[in-house]
Coordinates of C-alpha atoms in Angstrom, one line a residue:
M1 CA -23.7 4.8 -15.5
R2 CA -22.7 1.1 -15.4
D3 CA -25.2 -0.1 -13.1
K4 CA -27.6 1.1 -10.4
R5 CA -28.2 -1.0 -7.4
E6 CA -31.0 -0.8 -5.1
F7 CA -31.7 -1.9 -1.5
V8 CA -34.5 -1.6 1.0
I9 CA -33.1 -1.8 4.5
E10 CA -34.6 -4.7 6.7
A11 CA -34.6 -5.1 10.4
D12 CA -31.2 -7.0 10.5
Y13 CA -29.3 -3.8 9.2
T14 CA -31.0 -1.3 11.2
N15 CA -28.7 1.2 13.0
K16 CA -25.7 -0.1 10.9
R17 CA -23.4 2.2 8.9
V18 CA -23.8 2.5 5.4
D19 CA -20.3 1.8 4.3
K20 CA -20.2 -1.5 6.2
F21 CA -23.7 -2.6 4.8
L22 CA -22.4 -1.8 1.2
S23 CA -19.2 -3.7 1.8
K24 CA -21.1 -6.7 3.1
N25 CA -23.4 -6.7 0.2
N26 CA -21.3 -5.9 -2.7
D27 CA -18.5 -8.6 -2.9
D28 CA -17.3 -7.4 -6.3
L29 CA -16.4 -3.8 -5.2
S30 CA -13.4 -3.2 -2.8
R31 CA -14.2 -1.3 0.4
S32 CA -11.8 1.5 -0.5
Y33 CA -13.7 2.0 -3.9
L34 CA -17.1 1.9 -2.1
Q35 CA -15.8 4.7 0.1
E36 CA -14.9 6.7 -2.9
L37 CA -18.2 6.1 -4.3
I38 CA -19.9 7.5 -1.0
D39 CA -17.5 10.6 -1.0
D40 CA -18.5 11.0 -4.6
D41 CA -22.1 11.3 -3.8
K42 CA -22.7 8.0 -5.7
V43 CA -24.6 6.6 -2.7
L44 CA -28.1 7.8 -2.0
V45 CA -30.5 7.1 1.1
N46 CA -34.1 8.1 0.2
G47 CA -32.9 10.3 -2.6
S48 CA -30.1 12.1 -0.9
P49 CA -26.3 11.5 -0.6
V50 CA -25.0 10.4 2.7
K51 CA -21.6 10.2 4.5
K52 CA -20.1 6.9 5.3
S53 CA -20.9 7.1 9.1
Y54 CA -24.6 7.4 8.0
K55 CA -26.8 4.9 10.4
L56 CA -29.4 2.9 8.4
A57 CA -32.9 2.8 9.3
L58 CA -35.7 0.3 8.8
G59 CA -37.2 1.0 5.4
D60 CA -34.5 3.2 4.0
K61 CA -34.2 2.9 0.2
L62 CA -30.5 2.8 -0.6
E63 CA -29.1 3.5 -4.1
L64 CA -25.6 2.7 -5.3
L65 CA -24.6 4.3 -8.6
V66 CA -21.5 2.5 -10.0
P67 CA -20.1 4.6 -12.8
E68 CA -18.6 3.2 -16.1
P69 CA -14.7 2.9 -15.9
E70 CA -13.4 6.2 -17.1
E71 CA -11.1 5.9 -20.4
L72 CA -7.5 6.0 -19.4
E73 CA -5.9 9.1 -20.1
V74 CA -2.5 8.4 -18.7
K75 CA 0.0 7.8 -21.4
A76 CA 2.1 4.7 -21.9
E77 CA 5.9 5.3 -21.6
N78 CA 9.0 2.9 -22.3
I79 CA 10.2 3.0 -18.9
P80 CA 12.3 -0.2 -18.1
L81 CA 10.8 -2.6 -15.4
D82 CA 12.7 -5.4 -13.6
I83 CA 9.8 -8.1 -13.7
I84 CA 10.2 -10.9 -11.2
Y85 CA 7.3 -12.8 -12.3
E86 CA 4.3 -12.5 -14.8
D87 CA 1.2 -14.3 -15.7
D88 CA -2.3 -13.7 -17.0
D89 CA -3.4 -12.3 -13.6
I90 CA -0.4 -10.6 -11.9
I91 CA 2.9 -8.9 -12.4
V92 CA 5.5 -8.8 -9.6
I93 CA 8.3 -6.2 -10.0
N94 CA 11.5 -5.3 -8.5
K95 CA 10.7 -1.4 -8.4
Q96 CA 13.5 1.0 -8.7
P97 CA 14.0 4.0 -6.5
N98 CA 13.1 7.3 -7.5
L99 CA 10.0 6.1 -9.3
V100 CA 6.5 7.2 -8.2
V101 CA 3.8 4.5 -8.4
H102 CA 1.0 6.5 -10.0
P103 CA 0.5 9.8 -11.5
A104 CA -0.8 12.7 -9.4
P105 CA -1.2 16.6 -10.1
G106 CA 2.0 17.9 -11.1
N107 CA 3.5 14.3 -11.8
E108 CA 1.5 13.0 -14.6
D109 CA 4.2 11.1 -16.2
G110 CA 7.3 9.0 -15.6
T111 CA 5.6 6.9 -13.0
L112 CA 5.3 3.1 -12.4
V113 CA 1.8 3.2 -14.0
N114 CA 3.1 4.8 -17.3
A115 CA 5.4 2.0 -17.5
L116 CA 3.1 -0.7 -16.9
L117 CA 0.7 0.6 -19.7
Y118 CA 3.6 0.3 -22.2
H119 CA 4.4 -3.3 -21.0
C120 CA 0.8 -4.7 -20.7
D121 CA -2.3 -4.6 -22.9
N122 CA -4.7 -4.6 -19.9
L123 CA -4.7 -3.9 -16.2
S124 CA -7.4 -4.0 -13.5
G125 CA -9.5 -1.0 -13.8
I126 CA -10.8 -0.9 -10.4
N127 CA -8.7 1.8 -9.0
G128 CA -9.8 4.1 -12.0
V129 CA -7.8 6.4 -14.5
I130 CA -4.5 7.0 -12.6
R131 CA -4.1 3.9 -10.5
P132 CA -5.0 0.8 -12.8
G133 CA -3.9 -2.5 -11.4
I134 CA -2.4 -0.8 -8.3
V135 CA -3.1 -3.0 -5.3
H136 CA -0.6 -1.6 -2.8
R137 CA 2.3 0.8 -3.2
L138 CA 5.7 1.6 -2.3
D139 CA 7.1 5.1 -1.4
K140 CA 9.0 7.0 -4.2
D141 CA 12.3 6.3 -3.0
T142 CA 11.8 2.6 -1.7
S143 CA 12.8 0.0 -3.9
G144 CA 11.7 -3.7 -4.1
A145 CA 8.9 -6.1 -4.6
M146 CA 5.5 -5.0 -5.7
V147 CA 2.5 -7.1 -7.2
V148 CA 0.2 -5.4 -9.8
A149 CA -3.2 -6.8 -10.8
K150 CA -4.0 -7.4 -14.5
N151 CA -7.8 -8.1 -14.2
D152 CA -10.6 -6.9 -11.8
E153 CA -10.8 -10.6 -10.2
A154 CA -7.2 -10.6 -9.2
H155 CA -7.4 -7.1 -7.9
L156 CA -10.5 -7.8 -5.6
N157 CA -8.7 -11.1 -4.4
L158 CA -5.4 -9.3 -3.6
T159 CA -7.0 -6.2 -2.1
E160 CA -8.8 -8.5 0.3
Q161 CA -5.6 -10.3 1.3
F162 CA -3.8 -7.1 2.1
K163 CA -6.7 -5.8 3.9
E164 CA -6.9 -9.1 6.1
R165 CA -3.2 -9.3 6.6
D166 CA -3.0 -12.5 4.8
T167 CA 0.2 -11.5 3.1
K168 CA 3.8 -11.4 3.9
K169 CA 6.0 -8.5 3.8
V170 CA 9.6 -8.3 4.5
Y171 CA 11.8 -5.4 4.2
L172 CA 15.6 -4.6 4.6
T173 CA 16.7 -1.4 5.9
L174 CA 19.7 0.4 6.9
V175 CA 19.4 2.6 9.9
E176 CA 21.3 5.0 11.9
G177 CA 23.1 3.7 15.2
K178 CA 23.7 0.3 16.6
V179 CA 20.3 -1.3 17.4
K180 CA 20.7 -2.7 21.0
Y181 CA 18.3 -5.7 20.8
K182 CA 18.9 -8.5 18.4
K183 CA 15.2 -8.7 17.5
G184 CA 11.9 -7.2 18.7
K185 CA 8.4 -5.9 18.2
I186 CA 7.1 -2.5 17.9
D187 CA 3.5 -1.9 18.5
A188 CA 2.9 1.9 18.1
A189 CA -0.2 3.3 16.4
I190 CA 0.0 5.6 13.5
G191 CA -2.0 8.5 12.4
R192 CA -1.8 11.8 10.7
D193 CA 0.7 14.2 12.0
P194 CA -1.6 17.1 13.5
K195 CA 1.3 19.6 13.0
N196 CA 2.2 18.5 9.4
R197 CA -0.5 17.1 7.1
K198 CA 2.2 15.7 4.8
K199 CA 3.5 13.6 7.6
M200 CA 2.3 10.7 9.6
A201 CA 3.2 10.2 13.4
V202 CA 3.2 7.6 16.0
T203 CA 0.1 8.9 18.2
S204 CA -2.8 7.8 19.9
K205 CA -5.2 10.3 18.5
N206 CA -7.1 9.3 15.3
S207 CA -4.7 6.6 14.5
K208 CA -4.8 3.0 13.5
K209 CA -2.9 0.1 15.1
A210 CA 0.4 -0.6 13.4
V211 CA 2.7 -3.5 14.2
S212 CA 6.3 -4.4 13.1
T213 CA 8.6 -7.1 14.1
F214 CA 12.4 -6.6 13.5
K215 CA 15.7 -8.7 13.5
V216 CA 19.1 -7.0 13.4
L217 CA 21.1 -8.9 10.6
K218 CA 24.3 -6.9 11.0
R219 CA 25.9 -4.1 13.1
Y220 CA 28.3 -1.7 11.7
T221 CA 30.4 1.0 13.5
K222 CA 27.6 3.5 13.3
H223 CA 24.6 1.8 11.5
S224 CA 22.6 -1.4 11.5
L225 CA 21.1 -3.6 8.7
V226 CA 17.7 -4.7 9.9
E227 CA 15.2 -7.0 8.6
V228 CA 11.6 -5.9 9.3
N229 CA 8.3 -7.8 9.0
L230 CA 5.2 -5.8 8.7
E231 CA 2.1 -7.2 10.5
T232 CA 0.0 -4.0 9.4
G233 CA 0.6 -1.8 6.3
R234 CA 0.2 1.6 7.6
T235 CA 1.7 4.7 5.5
H236 CA 5.4 5.1 6.3
Q237 CA 5.4 2.4 8.9
I238 CA 8.7 1.3 8.8
R239 CA 10.2 4.7 8.5
L240 CA 8.0 5.8 11.6
H241 CA 8.7 2.7 13.7
M242 CA 12.5 2.9 13.3
D243 CA 12.6 6.7 14.0
Y244 CA 10.3 5.8 17.1
M245 CA 13.2 3.5 18.1
G246 CA 15.6 6.1 18.0
H247 CA 17.2 4.4 14.9
P248 CA 15.7 6.4 11.6
V249 CA 16.3 4.8 8.0
V250 CA 19.5 6.2 6.5
G251 CA 18.5 8.8 3.9
D252 CA 15.1 9.3 5.1
E253 CA 14.7 13.1 4.8
L254 CA 11.1 13.3 6.1
Y255 CA 11.6 11.4 9.3
G256 CA 15.3 10.9 9.7
Y257 CA 18.2 12.8 10.7
N258 CA 18.8 16.3 9.2
Q259 CA 22.4 15.8 8.5
K260 CA 23.4 12.9 6.3
T261 CA 25.7 10.3 7.9
L262 CA 26.3 8.6 4.7
D263 CA 26.5 9.8 1.0
V264 CA 23.1 8.3 -0.1
K265 CA 20.6 9.8 -2.5
R266 CA 17.4 8.1 -1.0
Q267 CA 16.2 6.4 1.9
M268 CA 17.8 2.9 2.6
L269 CA 14.8 0.7 2.5
H270 CA 13.8 -2.2 0.2
S271 CA 11.0 -4.6 0.0
H272 CA 12.9 -7.8 0.1
L273 CA 10.1 -10.5 0.0
L274 CA 6.3 -10.4 -0.7
G275 CA 4.0 -13.4 -0.3
F276 CA 0.4 -14.1 -0.9
Y277 CA -2.0 -16.5 -2.1
H278 CA -2.2 -16.5 -6.0
P279 CA -5.6 -15.0 -7.0
R280 CA -6.5 -17.6 -9.5
T281 CA -4.8 -20.9 -8.1
G282 CA -5.1 -20.2 -4.3
E283 CA -1.4 -21.4 -4.0
W284 CA 0.9 -19.6 -1.5
V285 CA 3.7 -17.9 -3.5
E286 CA 6.6 -15.8 -2.3
F287 CA 8.8 -13.4 -4.4
E288 CA 12.3 -12.1 -3.4
A289 CA 13.6 -8.9 -4.9
P290 CA 17.5 -8.8 -4.9
L291 CA 18.8 -5.5 -3.4
L292 CA 19.5 -2.7 -6.0
D293 CA 23.0 -1.6 -6.8
D294 CA 22.8 1.4 -4.8
M295 CA 21.8 0.1 -1.5
R296 CA 24.4 -2.9 -2.1
E297 CA 27.2 -0.4 -2.7
V298 CA 26.4 1.4 0.4
L299 CA 26.5 -1.9 2.6
D300 CA 29.8 -2.8 0.8
S301 CA 31.2 0.4 1.9
L302 CA 30.5 -0.4 5.5
E303 CA 32.2 -3.7 5.5

């Protein structure tokens, strides 16, 4: 056990949720990691594990058990990376399509993490064995700019920026049909699809606020090239919001049309620009990822 942290609950924190108390009083640990510790029974109140919704009472004795980082078991692989920028704290890459970000059961190798382990001597260990350095992610078939943390300090700083929406995330996507409006805003909450647990959905039930702004860059005969700026970062947000507008992302087999209108092998979605405050210097930085050949060729064919 790396360390054991103990608290006695005072009047100011009575009737407060245990997860919010822990987040406020453990600045070196991310909120998502603390919630994982709660789920793993590493948070005890009066000697017993509790759920994250537990309401604290005056005099409660709270123990937080922070385990030692697990030894990394994911193997390094010599997978080419398109590196846009790198220093002692971060790596920014232009992720290629058909690349899963981190290993999962049934998909233990050939991922971005395997590639990063080959390229780097060290990565942040905050997200554990299978997600070292991973601050945010892109879908397997989404290309473009991603930032990875090389140490825990950078990881915590970047995680907080993404949580507080202090980052800038601009995407380019080719969608079905001619989008009527030149620009607009989509404010439609997203939650788990109650009919299919593998999908998300625009829904008012058990959902979180999701906001995207868009600008049409070019209209083709049967398609539109759209720039999308994310104000929130929900799972599959752009794909869902575009489909919600009636203009699904070309090549999106989960939310888009069943019949392909273009000969594409993946969804036409690209993380074009990523901006954030550098975790060490505090300077605002922006990184642009050029379109990859497959998406560029599709756009050229529409001209």
